[in-house]
PDB file of C-alpha atoms in Angstrom:
ATOM      1  CA  MET A 258     -21.122   6.793  -1.199  1.00  0.00           C
ATOM      2  CA  GLY A 259     -22.267   5.342  -4.288  1.00  0.00           C
ATOM      3  CA  GLY A 260     -23.804   6.908  -7.317  1.00  0.00           C
ATOM      4  CA  HIS A 261     -24.286   6.857 -11.149  1.00  0.00           C
ATOM      5  CA  SER A 262     -22.870   8.961 -13.966  1.00  0.00           C
ATOM      6  CA  THR A 263     -24.796  10.798 -16.564  1.00  0.00           C
ATOM      7  CA  GLY A 264     -23.154  12.967 -18.897  1.00  0.00           C
ATOM      8  CA  GLY A 265     -20.657  14.985 -16.429  1.00  0.00           C
ATOM      9  CA  PHE A 266     -22.717  14.099 -13.476  1.00  0.00           C
ATOM     10  CA  ILE A 267     -21.946  11.591 -10.664  1.00  0.00           C
ATOM     11  CA  LEU A 268     -26.019  10.892  -9.667  1.00  0.00           C
ATOM     12  CA  PRO A 269     -27.273   9.807  -6.337  1.00  0.00           C
ATOM     13  CA  ARG A 270     -28.382   6.193  -6.291  1.00  0.00           C
ATOM     14  CA  ASN A 271     -31.612   7.658  -5.092  1.00  0.00           C
ATOM     15  CA  TRP A 272     -32.060   9.770  -7.874  1.00  0.00           C
ATOM     16  CA  ALA A 273     -35.672   9.743  -9.863  1.00  0.00           C
ATOM     17  CA  GLY A 274     -35.040   8.215 -13.299  1.00  0.00           C
ATOM     18  CA  ASN A 275     -34.796   5.109 -15.482  1.00  0.00           C
ATOM     19  CA  GLU A 276     -31.867   2.963 -15.282  1.00  0.00           C
ATOM     20  CA  LEU A 277     -30.120   1.588 -18.131  1.00  0.00           C
ATOM     21  CA  HIS A 278     -26.451  -0.343 -17.836  1.00  0.00           C
ATOM     22  CA  GLY A 279     -25.912   1.404 -14.720  1.00  0.00           C
ATOM     23  CA  ARG A 280     -26.681   4.869 -16.452  1.00  0.00           C
ATOM     24  CA  VAL A 281     -29.567   6.937 -15.029  1.00  0.00           C
ATOM     25  CA  ILE A 282     -31.487   8.789 -18.059  1.00  0.00           C
ATOM     26  CA  VAL A 283     -32.994  11.657 -16.959  1.00  0.00           C
ATOM     27  CA  PRO A 284     -36.097  12.505 -18.989  1.00  0.00           C
ATOM     28  CA  GLY A 285     -35.742  16.267 -20.364  1.00  0.00           C
ATOM     29  CA  PRO A 286     -33.613  18.740 -18.818  1.00  0.00           C
ATOM     30  CA  VAL A 287     -32.853  18.888 -15.000  1.00  0.00           C
ATOM     31  CA  ASP A 288     -34.485  21.585 -13.168  1.00  0.00           C
ATOM     32  CA  ALA A 289     -32.735  23.984 -10.821  1.00  0.00           C
ATOM     33  CA  LYS A 290     -33.814  22.163  -7.481  1.00  0.00           C
ATOM     34  CA  ALA A 291     -32.558  18.881  -8.908  1.00  0.00           C
ATOM     35  CA  LEU A 292     -29.051  20.284  -9.882  1.00  0.00           C
ATOM     36  CA  VAL A 293     -28.752  22.005  -6.649  1.00  0.00           C
ATOM     37  CA  GLU A 294     -29.202  18.682  -4.883  1.00  0.00           C
ATOM     38  CA  VAL A 295     -26.641  16.774  -7.362  1.00  0.00           C
ATOM     39  CA  MET A 296     -24.039  19.614  -6.411  1.00  0.00           C
ATOM     40  CA  ARG A 297     -24.767  19.173  -2.796  1.00  0.00           C
ATOM     41  CA  TRP A 298     -24.232  15.608  -3.030  1.00  0.00           C
ATOM     42  CA  HIS A 299     -20.740  16.087  -5.019  1.00  0.00           C
ATOM     43  CA  ILE A 300     -19.637  18.622  -2.109  1.00  0.00           C
ATOM     44  CA  LEU A 301     -20.452  16.120   0.511  1.00  0.00           C
ATOM     45  CA  ARG A 302     -18.680  13.532  -1.508  1.00  0.00           C
ATOM     46  CA  ALA A 303     -15.601  15.813  -1.821  1.00  0.00           C
ATOM     47  CA  ASP A 304     -15.616  16.273   2.012  1.00  0.00           C
ATOM     48  CA  GLY A 305     -14.499  12.542   1.895  1.00  0.00           C
ATOM     49  CA  GLN A 306     -11.951  12.867  -0.795  1.00  0.00           C
ATOM     50  CA  ARG A 307     -10.422  15.854   1.144  1.00  0.00           C
ATOM     51  CA  SER A 308     -10.507  13.631   4.511  1.00  0.00           C
ATOM     52  CA  GLY A 309      -8.473  11.109   2.719  1.00  0.00           C
ATOM     53  CA  LEU A 310      -5.882  13.720   1.438  1.00  0.00           C
ATOM     54  CA  TRP A 311      -5.617  14.761   5.053  1.00  0.00           C
ATOM     55  CA  THR A 312      -5.229  11.057   6.488  1.00  0.00           C
ATOM     56  CA  ARG A 313      -2.216  10.536   3.991  1.00  0.00           C
ATOM     57  CA  ALA A 314      -0.485  13.899   4.519  1.00  0.00           C
ATOM     58  CA  ALA A 315      -0.715  13.039   8.275  1.00  0.00           C
ATOM     59  CA  ALA A 316       1.237   9.837   7.543  1.00  0.00           C
ATOM     60  CA  ILE A 317       3.791  11.455   5.275  1.00  0.00           C
ATOM     61  CA  LEU A 318       4.478  14.029   8.355  1.00  0.00           C
ATOM     62  CA  SER A 319       4.699  11.040  10.766  1.00  0.00           C
ATOM     63  CA  ALA A 320       7.057   9.206   8.468  1.00  0.00           C
ATOM     64  CA  ASN A 321       9.286  12.806   8.164  1.00  0.00           C
ATOM     65  CA  ALA A 322       9.629  12.720  11.990  1.00  0.00           C
ATOM     66  CA  LEU A 323      11.453   9.597  11.654  1.00  0.00           C
ATOM     67  CA  VAL A 324      13.908  10.758   9.375  1.00  0.00           C
ATOM     68  CA  VAL A 325      14.300  14.120  11.311  1.00  0.00           C
ATOM     69  CA  ALA A 326      14.816  12.375  14.373  1.00  0.00           C
ATOM     70  CA  GLY A 327      17.318   9.652  12.862  1.00  0.00           C
ATOM     71  CA  THR A 328      19.161  12.689  11.410  1.00  0.00           C
ATOM     72  CA  ALA A 329      19.456  14.071  14.970  1.00  0.00           C
ATOM     73  CA  VAL A 330      20.717  10.929  16.515  1.00  0.00           C
ATOM     74  CA  MET A 331      22.994  10.125  13.563  1.00  0.00           C
ATOM     75  CA  THR A 332      24.794  13.455  13.841  1.00  0.00           C
ATOM     76  CA  SER A 333      25.340  13.471  17.904  1.00  0.00           C
ATOM     77  CA  ALA A 334      26.493   9.899  17.709  1.00  0.00           C
ATOM     78  CA  GLY A 335      28.972  10.497  14.857  1.00  0.00           C
ATOM     79  CA  SER A 336      30.100  14.004  16.719  1.00  0.00           C
ATOM     80  CA  ASN A 337      33.688  12.890  16.384  1.00  0.00           C
ATOM     81  CA  ALA A 338      33.422  12.088  12.754  1.00  0.00           C
ATOM     82  CA  ALA A 339      35.296  14.308   9.723  1.00  0.00           C
ATOM     83  CA  TRP A 340      33.299  17.736   9.499  1.00  0.00           C
ATOM     84  CA  TRP A 341      33.000  16.910   5.999  1.00  0.00           C
ATOM     85  CA  SER A 342      30.663  13.641   6.572  1.00  0.00           C
ATOM     86  CA  LEU A 343      28.583  15.123   9.220  1.00  0.00           C
ATOM     87  CA  ILE A 344      27.771  17.858   6.326  1.00  0.00           C
ATOM     88  CA  THR A 345      26.132  15.066   4.622  1.00  0.00           C
ATOM     89  CA  ALA A 346      23.339  14.696   6.854  1.00  0.00           C
ATOM     90  CA  ILE A 347      21.998  18.240   6.064  1.00  0.00           C
ATOM     91  CA  LEU A 348      21.084  16.354   2.639  1.00  0.00           C
ATOM     92  CA  PRO A 349      18.158  14.190   4.213  1.00  0.00           C
ATOM     93  CA  LEU A 350      17.180  16.831   6.658  1.00  0.00           C
ATOM     94  CA  VAL A 351      16.455  19.282   3.517  1.00  0.00           C
ATOM     95  CA  ALA A 352      14.551  16.798   1.626  1.00  0.00           C
ATOM     96  CA  SER A 353      12.718  16.048   4.734  1.00  0.00           C
ATOM     97  CA  LEU A 354      11.719  19.684   5.467  1.00  0.00           C
ATOM     98  CA  LEU A 355      10.650  20.357   2.077  1.00  0.00           C
ATOM     99  CA  SER A 356       8.323  17.202   2.445  1.00  0.00           C
ATOM    100  CA  ILE A 357       7.017  18.634   5.683  1.00  0.00           C
ATOM    101  CA  TYR A 358       6.509  21.780   4.111  1.00  0.00           C
ATOM    102  CA  GLU A 359       4.225  20.230   1.381  1.00  0.00           C
ATOM    103  CA  ALA A 360       2.641  17.835   3.485  1.00  0.00           C
ATOM    104  CA  SER A 361       1.587  21.251   5.798  1.00  0.00           C
ATOM    105  CA  ASN A 362       0.177  23.027   2.877  1.00  0.00           C
ATOM    106  CA  VAL A 363      -2.435  20.105   1.889  1.00  0.00           C
ATOM    107  CA  LEU A 364      -3.555  20.392   5.869  1.00  0.00           C
ATOM    108  CA  GLY A 365      -3.691  24.131   5.419  1.00  0.00           C
ATOM    109  CA  GLY A 366      -6.744  26.147   4.424  1.00  0.00           C
ATOM    110  CA  MET A 367      -7.023  29.281   1.742  1.00  0.00           C
ATOM    111  CA  GLN A 368      -6.486  32.591   2.947  1.00  0.00           C
ATOM    112  CA  ASP A 369      -7.495  34.700  -0.358  1.00  0.00           C
ATOM    113  CA  TRP A 370      -9.127  32.946  -3.217  1.00  0.00           C
ATOM    114  CA  SER A 371      -9.063  35.840  -5.540  1.00  0.00           C
ATOM    115  CA  HIS A 372      -5.633  36.462  -5.271  1.00  0.00           C
ATOM    116  CA  THR A 373      -4.367  32.850  -4.874  1.00  0.00           C
ATOM    117  CA  PHE A 374      -6.260  31.374  -7.983  1.00  0.00           C
ATOM    118  CA  VAL A 375      -7.137  34.585 -10.185  1.00  0.00           C
ATOM    119  CA  LYS A 376      -7.468  32.332 -13.653  1.00  0.00           C
ATOM    120  CA  GLN A 377     -10.047  30.014 -11.388  1.00  0.00           C
ATOM    121  CA  ASP A 378     -11.816  32.632  -9.557  1.00  0.00           C
ATOM    122  CA  SER A 379     -15.525  32.231  -9.202  1.00  0.00           C
ATOM    123  CA  PRO A 380     -18.309  34.376  -7.515  1.00  0.00           C
ATOM    124  CA  LYS A 381     -18.234  34.198  -3.651  1.00  0.00           C
ATOM    125  CA  PRO A 382     -20.360  30.949  -2.483  1.00  0.00           C
ATOM    126  CA  ILE A 383     -22.528  32.630   0.047  1.00  0.00           C
ATOM    127  CA  LEU A 384     -23.437  29.972   3.028  1.00  0.00           C
ATOM    128  CA  TYR A 385     -21.205  27.684   1.367  1.00  0.00           C
ATOM    129  CA  SER A 386     -17.793  29.224   2.467  1.00  0.00           C
ATOM    130  CA  LEU A 387     -18.636  30.283   5.843  1.00  0.00           C
ATOM    131  CA  PRO A 388     -15.402  32.608   6.176  1.00  0.00           C
ATOM    132  CA  GLU A 389     -16.453  34.718   2.826  1.00  0.00           C
ATOM    133  CA  THR A 390     -20.156  34.616   3.971  1.00  0.00           C
ATOM    134  CA  VAL A 391     -18.972  36.315   7.153  1.00  0.00           C
ATOM    135  CA  ASN A 392     -16.922  38.777   5.087  1.00  0.00           C
ATOM    136  CA  ALA A 393     -19.139  39.594   2.629  1.00  0.00           C
ATOM    137  CA  LEU A 394     -22.528  40.289   4.656  1.00  0.00           C
ATOM    138  CA  ASP A 395     -20.603  41.293   7.752  1.00  0.00           C
ATOM    139  CA  THR A 396     -23.658  41.717  10.226  1.00  0.00           C
ATOM    140  CA  TYR A 397     -26.654  39.398  11.005  1.00  0.00           C
ATOM    141  CA  ASP A 398     -29.200  41.644   9.879  1.00  0.00           C
ATOM    142  CA  ASN A 399     -27.601  41.360   6.251  1.00  0.00           C
ATOM    143  CA  PHE A 400     -27.231  37.871   6.734  1.00  0.00           C
ATOM    144  CA  ARG A 401     -30.903  37.289   7.843  1.00  0.00           C
ATOM    145  CA  SER A 402     -32.077  39.273   4.724  1.00  0.00           C
ATOM    146  CA  VAL A 403     -29.841  37.275   2.450  1.00  0.00           C
ATOM    147  CA  VAL A 404     -30.956  34.023   3.431  1.00  0.00           C
ATOM    148  CA  MET A 405     -35.003  35.075   3.506  1.00  0.00           C
ATOM    149  CA  SER A 406     -34.729  36.637   0.227  1.00  0.00           C
ATOM    150  CA  ARG A 407     -32.799  33.610  -1.445  1.00  0.00           C
ATOM    151  CA  SER A 408     -33.717  32.437  -4.842  1.00  0.00           C
ATOM    152  CA  ILE A 409     -33.290  29.009  -6.380  1.00  0.00           C
ATOM    153  CA  ASP A 410     -31.053  30.240  -9.029  1.00  0.00           C
ATOM    154  CA  GLU A 411     -29.038  31.879  -6.153  1.00  0.00           C
ATOM    155  CA  GLU A 412     -28.553  29.096  -4.276  1.00  0.00           C
ATOM    156  CA  MET A 413     -27.528  27.067  -7.704  1.00  0.00           C
ATOM    157  CA  GLY A 414     -24.776  29.641  -8.302  1.00  0.00           C
ATOM    158  CA  ASP A 415     -23.509  29.516  -4.962  1.00  0.00           C
ATOM    159  CA  ALA A 416     -23.233  25.611  -4.980  1.00  0.00           C
ATOM    160  CA  MET A 417     -21.903  25.607  -8.427  1.00  0.00           C
ATOM    161  CA  SER A 418     -19.282  28.185  -7.101  1.00  0.00           C
ATOM    162  CA  GLU A 419     -18.111  26.155  -4.182  1.00  0.00           C
ATOM    163  CA  LEU A 420     -18.145  22.763  -6.129  1.00  0.00           C
ATOM    164  CA  TRP A 421     -15.541  24.510  -8.774  1.00  0.00           C
ATOM    165  CA  ARG A 422     -13.739  25.772  -5.526  1.00  0.00           C
ATOM    166  CA  ILE A 423     -13.139  22.264  -4.066  1.00  0.00           C
ATOM    167  CA  SER A 424     -12.349  21.000  -7.320  1.00  0.00           C
ATOM    168  CA  VAL A 425      -9.699  23.138  -7.876  1.00  0.00           C
ATOM    169  CA  LEU A 426      -8.195  23.042  -4.258  1.00  0.00           C
ATOM    170  CA  HIS A 427      -8.838  19.164  -4.537  1.00  0.00           C
ATOM    171  CA  ARG A 428      -6.340  19.094  -7.847  1.00  0.00           C
ATOM    172  CA  LEU A 429      -3.595  21.478  -5.964  1.00  0.00           C
ATOM    173  CA  ARG A 430      -3.733  19.312  -2.638  1.00  0.00           C
ATOM    174  CA  ILE A 431      -3.131  16.210  -4.841  1.00  0.00           C
ATOM    175  CA  HIS A 432       0.027  17.722  -6.456  1.00  0.00           C
ATOM    176  CA  GLN A 433       1.171  18.919  -3.113  1.00  0.00           C
ATOM    177  CA  LEU A 434       0.894  15.543  -1.758  1.00  0.00           C
ATOM    178  CA  ARG A 435       2.547  13.986  -4.763  1.00  0.00           C
ATOM    179  CA  ARG A 436       5.488  16.563  -3.897  1.00  0.00           C
ATOM    180  CA  SER A 437       5.880  15.713  -0.701  1.00  0.00           C
ATOM    181  CA  LEU A 438       5.853  12.111  -1.021  1.00  0.00           C
ATOM    182  CA  ARG A 439       8.774  12.433  -3.623  1.00  0.00           C
ATOM    183  CA  TRP A 440      10.514  14.833  -0.962  1.00  0.00           C
ATOM    184  CA  PHE A 441      10.416  12.112   1.610  1.00  0.00           C
ATOM    185  CA  GLU A 442      11.281   9.151  -0.891  1.00  0.00           C
ATOM    186  CA  ILE A 443      14.553  11.350  -1.699  1.00  0.00           C
ATOM    187  CA  SER A 444      15.308  11.666   1.993  1.00  0.00           C
ATOM    188  CA  VAL A 445      15.299   8.076   3.038  1.00  0.00           C
ATOM    189  CA  PRO A 446      17.992   6.881   0.388  1.00  0.00           C
ATOM    190  CA  LEU A 447      19.753  10.273   1.382  1.00  0.00           C
ATOM    191  CA  LEU A 448      19.617   9.589   5.264  1.00  0.00           C
ATOM    192  CA  VAL A 449      21.177   5.835   4.744  1.00  0.00           C
ATOM    193  CA  ILE A 450      23.896   7.389   2.757  1.00  0.00           C
ATOM    194  CA  SER A 451      24.684   9.990   5.133  1.00  0.00           C
ATOM    195  CA  ALA A 452      25.059   7.313   8.064  1.00  0.00           C
ATOM    196  CA  ILE A 453      27.269   5.170   5.698  1.00  0.00           C
ATOM    197  CA  VAL A 454      29.652   8.211   5.084  1.00  0.00           C
ATOM    198  CA  ILE A 455      29.656   9.108   8.824  1.00  0.00           C
ATOM    199  CA  VAL A 456      30.265   5.430   9.811  1.00  0.00           C
ATOM    200  CA  ALA A 457      33.249   5.274   7.303  1.00  0.00           C
ATOM    201  CA  SER A 458      34.606   8.342   8.469  1.00  0.00           C
ATOM    202  CA  LEU A 459      34.889   7.208  11.842  1.00  0.00           C
ATOM    203  CA  ALA A 460      36.108   4.114  11.057  1.00  0.00           C
ATOM    204  CA  ILE A 461      38.945   5.837   9.337  1.00  0.00           C
ATOM    205  CA  SER A 462      39.817   8.370  11.759  1.00  0.00           C
TER     206      SER A 462
END
């Protein structure tokens, strides 16, 4: 989805305003309703970026499955090798499991935001975070009352909180994905080295 930049915001292409050199010039301060729409657009954009991270994490998990399978086949075929050579097969397996762990965290959800992100905590984004909405309101009557009495300032505050949380989570998932890829890249040469050691052990035994 395309957009324009103004200050710290990426504005949608259908934003009403004057455009100069690819930059939207908004006359006067942005009103609350317009700001809510901008934040909603960012939230939808973040959903697309999150899907991209999930796709990459799934690809790394599939690649690690090959490493684990290769380790199993190698140790089975070289079962008559010296014990010390078979121990080397543990190294690629450990690296691959660490990669799987990090990639799985990218796919996983957040259980308790306040305890996990103490410094980056924000108000519960009612209606934007469905689990926290249910936890906070508990019953349908409370939910209906909150929705019917909702003001634009409350909507803006919750949208802002949700966008902040998405941003914090996105940064965390990028770091997790990088660590996962790094461990996978380590596991591949370790697997090759282990295979060479086991074959050499079989040759001299």
